Coordinates of C-alpha atoms in Angstrom, one line a residue:
X19 CA 73.9 -48.9 -16.5
X20 CA 71.7 -46.8 -18.0
X21 CA 71.5 -44.4 -15.5
X22 CA 75.2 -43.8 -14.0
X23 CA 74.8 -40.4 -16.3
X24 CA 71.9 -37.7 -16.3
X25 CA 72.8 -37.8 -20.4
X26 CA 71.6 -41.1 -20.4
X27 CA 68.1 -41.5 -18.9
X28 CA 65.5 -39.9 -20.8
X29 CA 63.5 -37.3 -18.6
X30 CA 59.8 -36.2 -19.5
X31 CA 60.6 -32.8 -22.0
X32 CA 63.6 -32.4 -24.5
X33 CA 65.9 -29.5 -23.6
X34 CA 69.3 -28.7 -24.5
X35 CA 72.2 -28.2 -21.5
X36 CA 72.7 -24.8 -21.2
X37 CA 76.7 -24.3 -21.7
X38 CA 75.5 -26.2 -25.8
X39 CA 73.1 -22.8 -25.9
X40 CA 75.6 -20.2 -25.3
X41 CA 78.1 -22.3 -27.9
X42 CA 75.8 -21.8 -30.3
X43 CA 74.8 -18.5 -29.7
X44 CA 78.5 -17.4 -29.9
X45 CA 79.3 -18.6 -32.6
X46 CA 76.2 -18.2 -34.6
X47 CA 77.5 -15.0 -33.8
X48 CA 80.5 -14.4 -34.5
X49 CA 79.5 -15.9 -38.4
X50 CA 75.8 -13.4 -38.1
X51 CA 79.3 -9.9 -38.1
X52 CA 81.0 -12.2 -41.1
X53 CA 78.0 -11.0 -43.2
X54 CA 79.5 -7.3 -43.0
X55 CA 82.2 -8.2 -45.1
X56 CA 80.1 -10.1 -47.5
X57 CA 79.5 -9.3 -51.6
X58 CA 76.7 -7.3 -51.9
X59 CA 75.7 -6.1 -55.3
X60 CA 74.8 -2.1 -54.6
X61 CA 71.6 -0.5 -55.6
X62 CA 71.8 3.0 -57.8
X63 CA 68.8 3.9 -55.9
X64 CA 68.0 4.2 -51.8
X65 CA 67.2 1.3 -50.0
X66 CA 64.4 1.1 -48.4
X67 CA 63.3 -1.8 -45.7
X68 CA 60.2 -4.1 -46.3
X69 CA 59.3 -5.1 -42.8
X70 CA 56.4 -6.3 -43.5
X71 CA 58.1 -9.4 -46.0
X72 CA 60.6 -9.0 -44.1
X73 CA 59.5 -10.8 -42.0
X74 CA 57.7 -13.1 -43.3
X75 CA 60.7 -15.5 -44.9
X76 CA 62.8 -14.6 -42.2
X77 CA 58.9 -16.4 -40.0
X78 CA 58.9 -19.3 -42.4
X79 CA 62.8 -19.9 -43.2
X80 CA 62.8 -20.2 -39.4
X81 CA 59.8 -22.3 -39.9
X82 CA 61.3 -24.8 -42.3
X83 CA 64.3 -25.0 -39.3
X84 CA 62.9 -25.6 -36.3
X85 CA 59.7 -28.0 -38.3
X86 CA 63.5 -30.6 -39.4
X87 CA 64.5 -30.5 -36.5
X88 CA 61.0 -31.4 -34.5
X89 CA 61.6 -33.9 -37.0
X90 CA 64.9 -36.0 -36.7
X91 CA 64.4 -35.3 -33.3
X92 CA 61.4 -37.8 -33.3
X93 CA 63.6 -39.9 -35.7
X94 CA 66.2 -40.8 -33.1
X95 CA 64.2 -40.9 -30.0
X96 CA 62.6 -43.6 -31.6
X97 CA 66.1 -45.3 -33.2
X98 CA 65.9 -48.5 -30.6
X99 CA 63.5 -49.3 -33.3
X100 CA 64.8 -51.4 -35.7
X101 CA 61.7 -50.2 -38.1
X102 CA 62.1 -46.4 -37.5
X103 CA 62.6 -44.3 -40.6
X104 CA 66.9 -43.2 -38.8
X105 CA 67.5 -47.0 -38.7
X106 CA 66.0 -47.9 -42.5
X107 CA 68.0 -44.5 -44.0
X108 CA 71.7 -46.5 -43.0
X109 CA 72.1 -45.7 -39.6
X110 CA 73.4 -49.4 -37.9
X111 CA 73.9 -47.9 -34.4
X112 CA 71.2 -46.9 -32.2
X113 CA 71.3 -44.0 -29.5
X114 CA 70.9 -44.0 -26.6
X115 CA 69.6 -39.6 -25.3
X116 CA 72.5 -37.8 -24.1
X117 CA 73.8 -39.1 -28.2
X118 CA 70.8 -37.6 -29.2
X119 CA 71.1 -34.1 -27.0
X120 CA 74.2 -34.8 -29.3
X121 CA 72.7 -34.7 -32.7
X122 CA 70.4 -32.3 -32.3
X123 CA 72.7 -29.6 -30.8
X124 CA 75.3 -30.6 -34.2
X125 CA 71.8 -30.4 -35.7
X126 CA 70.6 -27.0 -35.0
X127 CA 73.9 -26.2 -35.4
X128 CA 74.6 -26.5 -39.2
X129 CA 71.4 -25.2 -39.5
X130 CA 72.0 -21.9 -37.4
X131 CA 75.9 -21.7 -39.8
X132 CA 73.7 -22.9 -43.4
X133 CA 70.6 -20.7 -43.8
X134 CA 72.8 -17.7 -43.3
X135 CA 73.2 -18.6 -47.2
X136 CA 69.9 -19.4 -47.8
X137 CA 68.5 -15.9 -45.8
X138 CA 71.1 -13.4 -48.1
X139 CA 69.3 -13.5 -51.3
X140 CA 66.1 -13.6 -53.1
X141 CA 66.9 -15.9 -55.2
X142 CA 68.8 -19.6 -55.0
X143 CA 71.4 -19.5 -53.0
X144 CA 74.0 -19.7 -55.4
X145 CA 72.9 -17.0 -57.5
X146 CA 75.8 -14.4 -54.5
X147 CA 79.2 -16.6 -54.1
X148 CA 79.6 -14.9 -50.6
X149 CA 82.8 -13.8 -50.0
X150 CA 86.0 -15.7 -48.6
X151 CA 85.5 -14.3 -44.8
X152 CA 81.5 -15.2 -44.8
X153 CA 82.3 -18.7 -45.8
X154 CA 85.5 -19.2 -43.6
X155 CA 83.1 -17.5 -41.0
X156 CA 80.8 -19.9 -41.4
X157 CA 82.8 -23.2 -42.3
X158 CA 84.8 -22.3 -39.3
X159 CA 82.2 -23.2 -37.2
X160 CA 80.5 -25.7 -38.8
X161 CA 83.4 -28.1 -37.8
X162 CA 83.6 -26.1 -34.3
X163 CA 80.7 -28.4 -34.2
X164 CA 80.6 -30.9 -35.1
X165 CA 83.6 -31.6 -33.5
X166 CA 81.8 -30.8 -30.1
X167 CA 79.5 -33.3 -31.0
X168 CA 81.3 -36.1 -31.2
X169 CA 83.9 -35.8 -28.4
X170 CA 82.0 -32.2 -26.1
X171 CA 84.7 -31.0 -23.7
X172 CA 83.0 -30.7 -20.7
X173 CA 81.6 -33.6 -17.9
X174 CA 77.9 -34.3 -18.1
X175 CA 76.9 -34.7 -14.1
X176 CA 76.0 -37.8 -12.5
X177 CA 72.4 -38.1 -12.0
X178 CA 71.6 -37.4 -8.2
X179 CA 68.5 -39.5 -6.6
X180 CA 67.1 -37.1 -4.9
X181 CA 66.9 -35.3 -7.5
X182 CA 65.1 -37.4 -9.0
X183 CA 62.6 -37.7 -5.8
X184 CA 62.1 -34.2 -5.9
X185 CA 61.4 -34.8 -10.1
X186 CA 63.7 -31.8 -10.8
X187 CA 65.7 -33.0 -14.1
X188 CA 69.3 -31.2 -15.4
X189 CA 70.4 -30.8 -18.3
X190 CA 70.6 -33.6 -20.5
X191 CA 73.8 -33.4 -21.1
X192 CA 76.2 -35.2 -24.8
X193 CA 77.4 -38.4 -25.3
X194 CA 79.5 -38.2 -28.2
X195 CA 78.3 -39.4 -31.3
X196 CA 80.3 -41.6 -34.6
X197 CA 80.9 -41.5 -37.4
X198 CA 77.4 -43.0 -38.8
X199 CA 75.9 -40.1 -36.2
X200 CA 77.9 -37.5 -37.4
X201 CA 76.7 -38.3 -41.3
X202 CA 73.7 -38.4 -41.0
X203 CA 72.9 -35.3 -38.9
X204 CA 75.1 -33.9 -41.8
X205 CA 73.0 -35.0 -44.6
X206 CA 69.8 -34.9 -42.8
X207 CA 70.4 -31.2 -42.4
X208 CA 72.2 -30.5 -46.2
X209 CA 68.8 -32.3 -47.6
X210 CA 66.5 -29.9 -45.5
X211 CA 68.4 -26.7 -46.4
X212 CA 67.9 -27.5 -49.7
X213 CA 64.2 -27.9 -49.1
X214 CA 64.8 -24.8 -46.3
X215 CA 65.7 -22.9 -49.3
X216 CA 63.5 -23.5 -51.7
X217 CA 60.8 -23.3 -50.1
X218 CA 62.1 -19.1 -50.0
X219 CA 62.2 -19.1 -53.8
X220 CA 58.6 -19.7 -53.6
X221 CA 57.0 -18.1 -50.6
X222 CA 59.0 -14.6 -53.2
X223 CA 56.9 -15.4 -55.7
X224 CA 54.1 -16.2 -53.9
X225 CA 54.4 -12.4 -52.4
X226 CA 55.2 -10.6 -56.2
X227 CA 52.1 -12.7 -57.4
X228 CA 50.0 -11.1 -55.0
X229 CA 52.6 -8.1 -54.8
X230 CA 52.6 -8.5 -50.7
X231 CA 52.6 -5.5 -48.7
X232 CA 53.7 -3.5 -52.3
X233 CA 56.6 -5.5 -53.0
X234 CA 55.8 -5.9 -56.4
X235 CA 54.4 -2.3 -56.9
X236 CA 58.3 -1.5 -55.5
X237 CA 60.8 -3.2 -58.1
X238 CA 59.1 -2.2 -60.2
X239 CA 59.2 1.4 -59.7
X240 CA 62.4 0.7 -58.2
X241 CA 63.1 -0.6 -61.7
X242 CA 61.4 1.9 -63.6
X243 CA 63.8 4.8 -62.1
X244 CA 66.8 2.9 -62.7
X245 CA 65.6 2.7 -67.1
X246 CA 65.3 6.9 -66.3
X247 CA 68.6 7.4 -64.7
X248 CA 70.8 4.6 -67.2
X249 CA 69.1 6.3 -69.6
X250 CA 70.1 9.4 -68.8
X251 CA 73.8 9.1 -68.2
X252 CA 73.9 7.2 -71.6
X253 CA 73.2 10.1 -73.6
X254 CA 76.2 12.7 -71.5
X255 CA 79.2 12.0 -72.8
X256 CA 81.7 9.0 -70.1
X257 CA 83.9 11.7 -67.2
X258 CA 86.8 11.0 -69.5
X259 CA 85.1 12.2 -72.0
X260 CA 84.0 15.4 -70.4
X261 CA 86.9 16.2 -68.9
X262 CA 89.0 15.7 -72.1
X263 CA 86.1 18.1 -73.8
X264 CA 86.6 20.0 -70.6
X265 CA 90.4 21.1 -71.7
X266 CA 89.8 21.7 -75.9
X267 CA 87.4 23.8 -74.8
X268 CA 90.1 25.9 -72.1
X269 CA 92.4 25.8 -74.3
X270 CA 90.4 27.2 -77.7
X271 CA 88.9 30.3 -74.8
X272 CA 93.4 31.0 -74.0
X273 CA 93.7 30.4 -78.3
X274 CA 91.2 33.8 -78.2
X275 CA 92.4 35.4 -75.3
X276 CA 96.2 36.3 -76.7
X277 CA 94.7 36.6 -79.8
X278 CA 93.0 39.7 -78.7
X279 CA 95.6 41.1 -76.3
X280 CA 97.2 44.8 -77.5
X281 CA 100.4 43.9 -78.5
X282 CA 103.3 46.2 -76.8
X283 CA 106.4 47.1 -77.6
X284 CA 108.9 49.4 -75.9
X285 CA 112.4 49.7 -77.4
X286 CA 115.1 50.1 -75.1
X287 CA 117.4 52.9 -76.2

């Protein structure tokens, strides 16, 4: 029946199981650590954190991800209605509450890994390719979270009548998703990842347009410093040419010293 497992009964509030949150944190941390081996463009000038602008961008990216998760939760909870958005988009089977929890676990996981690709650039995510290590870490986390959403390895809790009477709601359990549910979650998350990336680029344009926290002023000053440094370096000979010129000058000085040395001849009788 619908009350044989807690995961099939709809509680008054939504929450993910603690185990699911721990798995998300572990895979997310492993993916973030891989950023230490990412492809970067070294700056010719000392870097300075613009924390107000950084907090605005991070909050905006997180807000888009959070909003898309709430939208998916609303659609998933109404999946039993044939006219609900999730059913009109091609999902034929409705979701039990345990599957709703699994779908949200998968969506939050995918958003976490894929947001890394949006957050690492100020322009669109494809303007700078990630390193093989970052791509591999995100791919492993994506496949692992997808597999867990299909086949959750931790046993579900049984319905406790006493806990229900005492209004104590234990963690809702994940129940494996079907293929069409997984594909829909992937497509939904991918579309919102692209929207998230576009929103990030638009926010940066606004920050530069209104010079929020001096972000445009600092960028223009750094550009002027780089141009000046490149002009100075352009007037100087290259290192190889400088070494060759130095060697020639030393050789000439040696020849001059030899020419100026008096000749001493010792005759042996």
